XYZ file of C-alpha atoms in Angstrom:
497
model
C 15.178 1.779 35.366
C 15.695 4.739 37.817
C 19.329 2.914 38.410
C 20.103 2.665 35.033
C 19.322 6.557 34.246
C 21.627 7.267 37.620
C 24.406 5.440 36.070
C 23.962 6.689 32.500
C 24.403 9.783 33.636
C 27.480 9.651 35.519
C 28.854 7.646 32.371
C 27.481 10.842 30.255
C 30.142 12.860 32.904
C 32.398 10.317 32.396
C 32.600 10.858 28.806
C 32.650 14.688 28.865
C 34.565 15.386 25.634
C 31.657 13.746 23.549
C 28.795 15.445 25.037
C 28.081 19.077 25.293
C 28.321 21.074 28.704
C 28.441 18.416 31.077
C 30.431 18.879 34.320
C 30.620 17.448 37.730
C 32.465 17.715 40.999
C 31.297 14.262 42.617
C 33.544 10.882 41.693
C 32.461 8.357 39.557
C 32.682 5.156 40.161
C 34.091 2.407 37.770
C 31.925 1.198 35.089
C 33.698 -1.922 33.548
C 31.170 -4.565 33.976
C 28.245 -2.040 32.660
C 29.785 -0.149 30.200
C 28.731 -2.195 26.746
C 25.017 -2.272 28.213
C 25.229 1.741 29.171
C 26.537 2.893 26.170
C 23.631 1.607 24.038
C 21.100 3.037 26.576
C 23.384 6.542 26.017
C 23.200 5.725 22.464
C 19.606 5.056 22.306
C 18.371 7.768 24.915
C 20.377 10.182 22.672
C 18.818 9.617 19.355
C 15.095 9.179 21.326
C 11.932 11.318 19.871
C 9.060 12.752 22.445
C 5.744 12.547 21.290
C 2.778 13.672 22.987
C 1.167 11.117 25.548
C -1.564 10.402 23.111
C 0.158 8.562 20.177
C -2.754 7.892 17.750
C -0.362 9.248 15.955
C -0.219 12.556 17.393
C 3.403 13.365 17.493
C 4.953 16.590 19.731
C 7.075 18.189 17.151
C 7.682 21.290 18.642
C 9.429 19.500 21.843
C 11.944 17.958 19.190
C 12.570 20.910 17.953
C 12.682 22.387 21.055
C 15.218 19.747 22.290
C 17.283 20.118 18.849
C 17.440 24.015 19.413
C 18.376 23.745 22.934
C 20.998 21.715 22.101
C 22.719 23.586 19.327
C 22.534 26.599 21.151
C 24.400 25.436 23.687
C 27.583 26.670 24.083
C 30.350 26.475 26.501
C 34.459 26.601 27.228
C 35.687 23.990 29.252
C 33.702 20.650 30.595
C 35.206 19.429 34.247
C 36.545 15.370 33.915
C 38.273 13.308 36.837
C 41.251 11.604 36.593
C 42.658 9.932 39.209
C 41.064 11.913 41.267
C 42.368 15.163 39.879
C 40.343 17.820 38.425
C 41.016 19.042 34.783
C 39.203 21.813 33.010
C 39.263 20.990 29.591
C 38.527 24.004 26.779
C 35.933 22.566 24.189
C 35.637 26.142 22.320
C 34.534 25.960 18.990
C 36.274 27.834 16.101
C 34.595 31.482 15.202
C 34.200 30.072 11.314
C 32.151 26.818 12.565
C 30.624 29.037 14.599
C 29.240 31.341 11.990
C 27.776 28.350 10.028
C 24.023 27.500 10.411
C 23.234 23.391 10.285
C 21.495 22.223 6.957
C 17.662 22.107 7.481
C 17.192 20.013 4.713
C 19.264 17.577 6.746
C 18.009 18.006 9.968
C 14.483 17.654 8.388
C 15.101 14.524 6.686
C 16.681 13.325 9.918
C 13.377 13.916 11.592
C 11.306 12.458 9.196
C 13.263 9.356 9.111
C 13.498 9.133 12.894
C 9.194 9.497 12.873
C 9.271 7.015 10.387
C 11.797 4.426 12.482
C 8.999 4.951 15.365
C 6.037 3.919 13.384
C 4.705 6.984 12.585
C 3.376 7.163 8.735
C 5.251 10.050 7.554
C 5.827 10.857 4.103
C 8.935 12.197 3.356
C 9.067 14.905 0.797
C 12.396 16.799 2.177
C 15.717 15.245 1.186
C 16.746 16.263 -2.740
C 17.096 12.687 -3.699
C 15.840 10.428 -6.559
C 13.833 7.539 -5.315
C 14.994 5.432 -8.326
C 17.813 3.041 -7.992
C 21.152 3.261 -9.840
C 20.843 2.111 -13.327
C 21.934 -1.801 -13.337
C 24.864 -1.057 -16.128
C 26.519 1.520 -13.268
C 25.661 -0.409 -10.834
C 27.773 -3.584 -12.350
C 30.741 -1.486 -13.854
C 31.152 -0.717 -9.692
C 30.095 -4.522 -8.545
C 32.788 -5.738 -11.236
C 35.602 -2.762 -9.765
C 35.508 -4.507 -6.969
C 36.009 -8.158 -8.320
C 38.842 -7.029 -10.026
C 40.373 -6.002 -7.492
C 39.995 -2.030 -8.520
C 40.256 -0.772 -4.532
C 43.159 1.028 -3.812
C 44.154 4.686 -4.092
C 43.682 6.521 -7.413
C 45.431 10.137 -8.475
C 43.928 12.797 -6.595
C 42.298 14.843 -9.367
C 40.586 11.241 -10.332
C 41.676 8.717 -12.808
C 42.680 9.865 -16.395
C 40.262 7.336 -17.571
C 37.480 9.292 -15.972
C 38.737 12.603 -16.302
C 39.557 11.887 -20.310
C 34.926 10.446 -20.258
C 34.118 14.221 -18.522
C 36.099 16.010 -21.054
C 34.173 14.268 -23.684
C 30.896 14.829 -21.842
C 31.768 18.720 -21.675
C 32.424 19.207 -25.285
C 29.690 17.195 -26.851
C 26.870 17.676 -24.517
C 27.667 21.229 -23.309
C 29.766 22.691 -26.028
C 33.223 23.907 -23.245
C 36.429 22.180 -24.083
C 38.755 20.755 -21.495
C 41.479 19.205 -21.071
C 42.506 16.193 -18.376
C 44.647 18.864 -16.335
C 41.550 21.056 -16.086
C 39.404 18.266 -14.293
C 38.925 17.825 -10.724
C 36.912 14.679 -9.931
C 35.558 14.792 -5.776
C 33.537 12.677 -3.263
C 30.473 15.072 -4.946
C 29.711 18.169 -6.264
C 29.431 19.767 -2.531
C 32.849 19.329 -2.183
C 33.560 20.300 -5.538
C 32.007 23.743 -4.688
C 33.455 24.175 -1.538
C 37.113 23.350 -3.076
C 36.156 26.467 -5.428
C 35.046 29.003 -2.725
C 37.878 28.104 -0.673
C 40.470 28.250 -3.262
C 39.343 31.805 -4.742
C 38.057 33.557 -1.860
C 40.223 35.650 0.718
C 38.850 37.011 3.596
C 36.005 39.749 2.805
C 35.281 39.092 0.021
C 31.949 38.943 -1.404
C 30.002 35.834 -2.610
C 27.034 36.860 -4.653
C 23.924 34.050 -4.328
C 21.069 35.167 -6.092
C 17.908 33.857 -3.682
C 15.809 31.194 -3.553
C 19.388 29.438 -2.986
C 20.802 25.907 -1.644
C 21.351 25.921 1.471
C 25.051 25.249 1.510
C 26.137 28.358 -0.518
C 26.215 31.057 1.993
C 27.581 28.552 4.365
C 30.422 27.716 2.365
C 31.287 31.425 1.704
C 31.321 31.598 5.536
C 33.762 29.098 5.831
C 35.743 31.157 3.496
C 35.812 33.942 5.115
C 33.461 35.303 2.853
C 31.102 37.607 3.102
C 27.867 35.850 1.506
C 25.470 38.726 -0.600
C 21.664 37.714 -1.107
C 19.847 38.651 -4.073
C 16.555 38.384 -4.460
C 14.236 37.082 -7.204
C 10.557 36.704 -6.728
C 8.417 33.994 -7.892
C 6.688 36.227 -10.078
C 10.312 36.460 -12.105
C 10.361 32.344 -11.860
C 12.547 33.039 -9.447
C 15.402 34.093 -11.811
C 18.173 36.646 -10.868
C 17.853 40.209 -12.379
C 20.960 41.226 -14.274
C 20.176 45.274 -13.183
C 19.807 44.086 -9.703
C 22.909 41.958 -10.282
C 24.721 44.993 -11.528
C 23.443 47.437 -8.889
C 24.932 45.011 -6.315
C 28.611 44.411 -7.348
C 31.467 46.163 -6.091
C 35.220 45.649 -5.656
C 35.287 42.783 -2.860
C 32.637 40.770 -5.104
C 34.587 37.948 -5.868
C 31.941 34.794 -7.014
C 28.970 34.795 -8.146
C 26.593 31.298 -8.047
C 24.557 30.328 -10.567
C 22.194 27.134 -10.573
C 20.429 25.770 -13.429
C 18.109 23.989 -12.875
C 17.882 25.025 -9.690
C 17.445 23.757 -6.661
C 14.888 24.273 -4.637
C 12.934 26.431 -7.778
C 13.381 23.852 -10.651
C 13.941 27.145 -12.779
C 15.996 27.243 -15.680
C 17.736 30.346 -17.234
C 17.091 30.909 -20.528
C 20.242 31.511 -22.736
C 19.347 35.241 -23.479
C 19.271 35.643 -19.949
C 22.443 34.365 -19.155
C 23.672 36.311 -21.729
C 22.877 39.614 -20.290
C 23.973 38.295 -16.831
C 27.716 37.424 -18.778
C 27.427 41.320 -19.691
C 27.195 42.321 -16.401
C 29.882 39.597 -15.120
C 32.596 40.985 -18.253
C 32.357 44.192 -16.639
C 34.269 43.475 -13.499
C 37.412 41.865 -13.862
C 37.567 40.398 -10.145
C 34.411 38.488 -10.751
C 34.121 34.536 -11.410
C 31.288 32.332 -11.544
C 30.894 28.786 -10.283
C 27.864 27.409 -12.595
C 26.086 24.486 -10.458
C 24.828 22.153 -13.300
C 24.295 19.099 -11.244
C 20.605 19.037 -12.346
C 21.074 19.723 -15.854
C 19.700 16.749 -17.413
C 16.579 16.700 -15.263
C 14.746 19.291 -17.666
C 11.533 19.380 -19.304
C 11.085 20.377 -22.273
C 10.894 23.497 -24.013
C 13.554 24.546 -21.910
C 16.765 23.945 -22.462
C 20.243 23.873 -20.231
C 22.849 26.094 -21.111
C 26.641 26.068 -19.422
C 27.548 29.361 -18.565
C 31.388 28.745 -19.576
C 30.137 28.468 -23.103
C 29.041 31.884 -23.167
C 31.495 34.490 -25.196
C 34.213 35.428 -22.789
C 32.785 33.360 -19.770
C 35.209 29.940 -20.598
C 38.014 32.282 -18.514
C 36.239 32.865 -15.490
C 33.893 30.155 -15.146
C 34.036 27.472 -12.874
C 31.250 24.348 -13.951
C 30.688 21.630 -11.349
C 28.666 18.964 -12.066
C 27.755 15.483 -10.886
C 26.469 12.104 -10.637
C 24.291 12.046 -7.860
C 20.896 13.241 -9.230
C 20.374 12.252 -12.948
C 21.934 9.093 -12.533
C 20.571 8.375 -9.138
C 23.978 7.704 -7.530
C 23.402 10.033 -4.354
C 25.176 7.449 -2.097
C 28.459 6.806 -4.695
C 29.678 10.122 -3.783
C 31.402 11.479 -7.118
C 31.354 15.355 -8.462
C 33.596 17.333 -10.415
C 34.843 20.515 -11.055
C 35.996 21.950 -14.417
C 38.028 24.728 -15.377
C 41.240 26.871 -16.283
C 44.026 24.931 -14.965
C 45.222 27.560 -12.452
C 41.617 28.005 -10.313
C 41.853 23.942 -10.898
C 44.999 23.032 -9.822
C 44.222 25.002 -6.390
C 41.202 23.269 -5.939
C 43.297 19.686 -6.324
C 45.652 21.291 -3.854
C 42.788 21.280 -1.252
C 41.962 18.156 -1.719
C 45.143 16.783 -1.509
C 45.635 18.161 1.904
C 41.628 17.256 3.050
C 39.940 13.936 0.956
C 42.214 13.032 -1.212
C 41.227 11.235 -4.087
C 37.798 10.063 -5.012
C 36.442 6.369 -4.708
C 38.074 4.080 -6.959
C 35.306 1.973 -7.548
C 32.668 4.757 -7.580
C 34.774 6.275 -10.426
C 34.691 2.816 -12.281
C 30.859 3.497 -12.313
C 30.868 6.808 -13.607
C 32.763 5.627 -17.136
C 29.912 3.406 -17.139
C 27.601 6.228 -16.722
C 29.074 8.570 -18.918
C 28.844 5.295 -21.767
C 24.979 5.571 -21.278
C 24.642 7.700 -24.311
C 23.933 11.223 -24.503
C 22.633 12.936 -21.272
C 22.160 9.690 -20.282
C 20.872 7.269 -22.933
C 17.267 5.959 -22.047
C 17.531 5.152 -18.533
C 18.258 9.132 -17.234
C 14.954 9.802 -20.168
C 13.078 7.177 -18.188
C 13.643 8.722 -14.926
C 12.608 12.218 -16.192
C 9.759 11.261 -17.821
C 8.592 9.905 -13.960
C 9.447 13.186 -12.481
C 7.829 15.140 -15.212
C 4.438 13.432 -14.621
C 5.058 13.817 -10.868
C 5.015 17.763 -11.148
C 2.768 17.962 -13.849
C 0.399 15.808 -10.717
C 1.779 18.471 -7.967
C 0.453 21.137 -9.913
C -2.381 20.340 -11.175
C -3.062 19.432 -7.382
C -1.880 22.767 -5.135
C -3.674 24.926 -8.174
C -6.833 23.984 -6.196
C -5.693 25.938 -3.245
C -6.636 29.404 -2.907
C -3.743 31.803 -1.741
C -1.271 29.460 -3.026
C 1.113 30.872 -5.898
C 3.116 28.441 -7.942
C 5.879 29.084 -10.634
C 5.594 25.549 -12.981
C 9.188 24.028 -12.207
C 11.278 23.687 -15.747
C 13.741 21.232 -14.161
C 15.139 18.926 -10.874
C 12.537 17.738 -9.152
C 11.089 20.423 -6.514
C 8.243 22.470 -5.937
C 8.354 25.880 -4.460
C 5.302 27.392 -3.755
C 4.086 30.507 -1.466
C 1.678 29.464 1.102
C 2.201 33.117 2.843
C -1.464 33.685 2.507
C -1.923 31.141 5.399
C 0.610 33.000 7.793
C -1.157 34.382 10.827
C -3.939 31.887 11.115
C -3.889 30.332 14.939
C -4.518 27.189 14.867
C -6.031 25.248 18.259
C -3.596 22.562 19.778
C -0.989 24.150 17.553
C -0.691 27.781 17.730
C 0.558 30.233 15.719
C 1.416 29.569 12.053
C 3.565 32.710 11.442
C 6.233 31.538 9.011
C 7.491 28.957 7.011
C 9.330 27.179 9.324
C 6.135 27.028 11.902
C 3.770 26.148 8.658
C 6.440 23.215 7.819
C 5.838 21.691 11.339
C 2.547 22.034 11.199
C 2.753 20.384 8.014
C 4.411 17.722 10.012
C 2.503 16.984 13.072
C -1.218 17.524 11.613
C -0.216 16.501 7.946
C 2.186 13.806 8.662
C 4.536 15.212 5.476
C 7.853 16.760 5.650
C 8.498 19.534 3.986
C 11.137 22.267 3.788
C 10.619 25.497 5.139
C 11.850 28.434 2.544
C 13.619 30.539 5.268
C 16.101 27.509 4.705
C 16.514 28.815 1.112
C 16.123 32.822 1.385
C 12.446 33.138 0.837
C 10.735 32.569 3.960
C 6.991 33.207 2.094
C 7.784 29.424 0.287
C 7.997 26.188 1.000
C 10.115 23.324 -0.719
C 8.354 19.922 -1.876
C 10.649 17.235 -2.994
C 8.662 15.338 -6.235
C 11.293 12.341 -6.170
C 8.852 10.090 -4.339
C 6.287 7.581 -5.782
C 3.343 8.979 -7.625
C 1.212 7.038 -5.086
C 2.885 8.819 -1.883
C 2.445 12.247 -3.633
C -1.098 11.611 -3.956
C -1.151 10.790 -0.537
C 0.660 13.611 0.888
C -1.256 16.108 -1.380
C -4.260 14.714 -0.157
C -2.924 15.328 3.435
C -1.137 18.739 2.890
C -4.525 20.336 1.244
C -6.905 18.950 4.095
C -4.034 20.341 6.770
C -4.150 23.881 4.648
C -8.417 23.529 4.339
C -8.420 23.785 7.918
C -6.140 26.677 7.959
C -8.596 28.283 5.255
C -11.700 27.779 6.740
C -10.440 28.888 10.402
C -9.222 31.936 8.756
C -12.693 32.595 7.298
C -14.294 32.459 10.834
């Protein structure tokens, strides 16, 4: 074994441009026969988790992260590689804009939980924004039949007219905004839709306004803009929903976007219409100013409340920008299909992007959206099914973290997250642990003692929160309730001593 670490790491010198700050100044010696066998230790050692040495399930989070934070914060400018016995210095400097973006946690979260879970460790995983239900069977043969048919090869880049002609439709009947084909951009998802957008109406310095608690990506993607990203604040005693005087105090000439999500992820609050109203007010005001509404969750609602589109607002058709999605109310997360809708000019730069990036879409994912879009209206019975199950899964989550003291909790009107302040438990020390001090450091505690992962709210702009993901089973939420309020009970009664 000692052998095979000696030789796995001369092969990680030997392959220098895929790993980070490596270098060497002694030869390495040829590798043919081993290679296969060392690249799947490399591979394996790589991707491997510590734990602590007493696994009865007791897992050493903190040295992953410790290992994952070492690693991205790593940085250097040239690695040293030999070729035929020559040295060359090659520059593996990063670009300034990737740079300035921070990695999803969300991602690197669910990544964690998964790779606990591919260990044996029990961990339920309440991070990734994803429904647990499968695709509806009608999608799911419209795509099966694309591909008997032989419906594979490159379609337009905006999306196929067929498609494009089934969103228009959508927009004017369910939302009440009229489009035409030309004013359609379908993408592999509404991320990319959204990026498209920022890139294709932001210039450098300008501002990106993201009312907070916000998805992660958003200020990201006004960094890789160029843009300057401008947090506002909303507190959960406001449901989390942005103030239009705060809004107004806060604009000036360089604010180019502003971002709007409703529902919203990771609150599950809705606007109300007369909000959004006086938020259109403010927006009318300043000629410079767009708005890219993020609707993707806008059939996962409970009632009373109800979704409104921004562009349907008086005046707000012109500088509105609606993406929108398949991935969450029809459960197609891993079919990769969004779109973007707007006035042609903003769209047609947008399809520009993609053109030189993704080009088109899936053809056979796009097969399965006409299928969805068929369903009936927001979704015929099957998206009503799957609502139903997430409404009894908060109404569960509620009724559950209500028995905590300290814990305050704004009752979700849509998606499928909680996002509740647990700040009253920051500062407790906890033995084995240490200090819980922050979301982020409650999450993995969360983690290690609780065995549940969770999202910490600095990921989202409130660092006094954390996000729960309800798309799981009602019998794993009852589990990982159970577990989260006898890991917070603890915290509670060492406070008390």
């Amino acid at each position: 074994m000692h052998q095979i670490k000696k030789n796995s790491n001369k092969l990680f010198t030997h392959m220098a441009a895929q790993m980070s700050c490596i270098s060497s100044t002694s030869s390495i010696p040829s590798l043919q026969n081993k290679s296969s066998r060392l690249l799947a230790f490399v591979s394996f050692r790589s991707s491997t988790i510590s734990f602590s040495s007493n696994l009865n399930q007791h897992l050493s989070i903190r040295s992953l992260e410790a290992q994952r934070s070492h690693k991205s914060s790593k940085s250097c400018s040239a690695v040293i590689v030999e070729h035929n016995s020559e040295q060359m210095e090659v520059d593996t400097t990063l670009s300034p804009r990737v740079n300035s973006v921070k990695p999803s946690k969300t991602v690197a979260i669910s990544d964690q939980a998964t790779a606990l879970v591919e260990a044996g460790v029990p961990v339920i995983r309440l991070a990734a924004g994803e429904p647990d239900f499968d695709t509806p069977a009608v999608i799911a043969e419209a795509g099966m039949n694309a591909i008997r048919d032989g419906y594979t090869r490159y379609t337009p880049n905006a999306g196929t007219l067929e498609l494009r002609t089934a969103i228009c439709k959508k927009l004017k009947d369910e939302n009440g905004i009229s489009y035409t084909p030309d004013q359609i951009v379908v993408s592999n998802g509404a991320k990319q839709s959204i990026l498209q957008a920022i890139l294709a109406v932001c210039s450098p310095g300008d501002e990106v306004i993201v009312p907070a608690p916000f998805w992660v990506s958003y200020p990201e993607m006004a960094r890789l803009a160029d843009a300057k990203p401008v947090i506002l604040p909303a507190s959960i005693s406001e449901n989390f929903l942005l103030d239009p005087k705060l809004l107004e105090s806060k604009l000036t000439e360089k604010s180019r976007l502003l971002i709007l999500c409703s529902p919203s992820n990771p609150t599950g609050s809705v606007y109300p219409k007369e909000l959004l109203q006086e938020i259109a007010q403010v927006v009318a005001k300043h000629p410079r100013l767009l708005v890219i509404s993020d609707e993707i969750y806008e059939h996962i609602i409970y009632s009373p409340a109800v979704h409104t589109s921004f562009a349907s607002l008086p005046g707000m058709w012109e500088r509105t920008l609606t993406v929108n999605g398949f991935s969450k109310a029809f459960a197609m997360t891993g079919w990769r299909l969004g779109y973007i809708a707007g006035p042609k000019h903003f769209i047609a730069a947008c399809n520009k992007i993609q053109s030189q990036s993704t080009s088109g879409a899936s053809s056979i994912a796009q097969k399965a959206a006409v299928a969805a879009l068929g369903m009936g209206h927001a979704g015929g019975e099957a998206v009503s099914h799957m609502v139903k199950a997430f409404r009894e899964r908060r109404d569960f989550l509620v009724s559950a973290f209500r028995e905590l003291d300290g814990v305050k909790i704004s009752e979700p009107q849509g998606a499928f997250y909680l996002f509740l302040d647990f700040s009253h438990y920051y500062g407790t020390e906890v033995d084995g642990f240490g200090l819980i001090k922050d979301s982020e450091s409650l999450c993995r505690y969360l983690l290690e003692k609780g065995q549940v992962a969770v999202v910490p709210g600095d990921a989202f702009g409130d660092d006094s929160c954390i996000r729960i993901s309800y798309a799981a089973s009602i019998s794993d939420l009852q589990t990982a309730a159970d577990r989260i309020k006898k890991a917070i009970l603890t915290l509670n009664t060492r406070s008390n001593i």
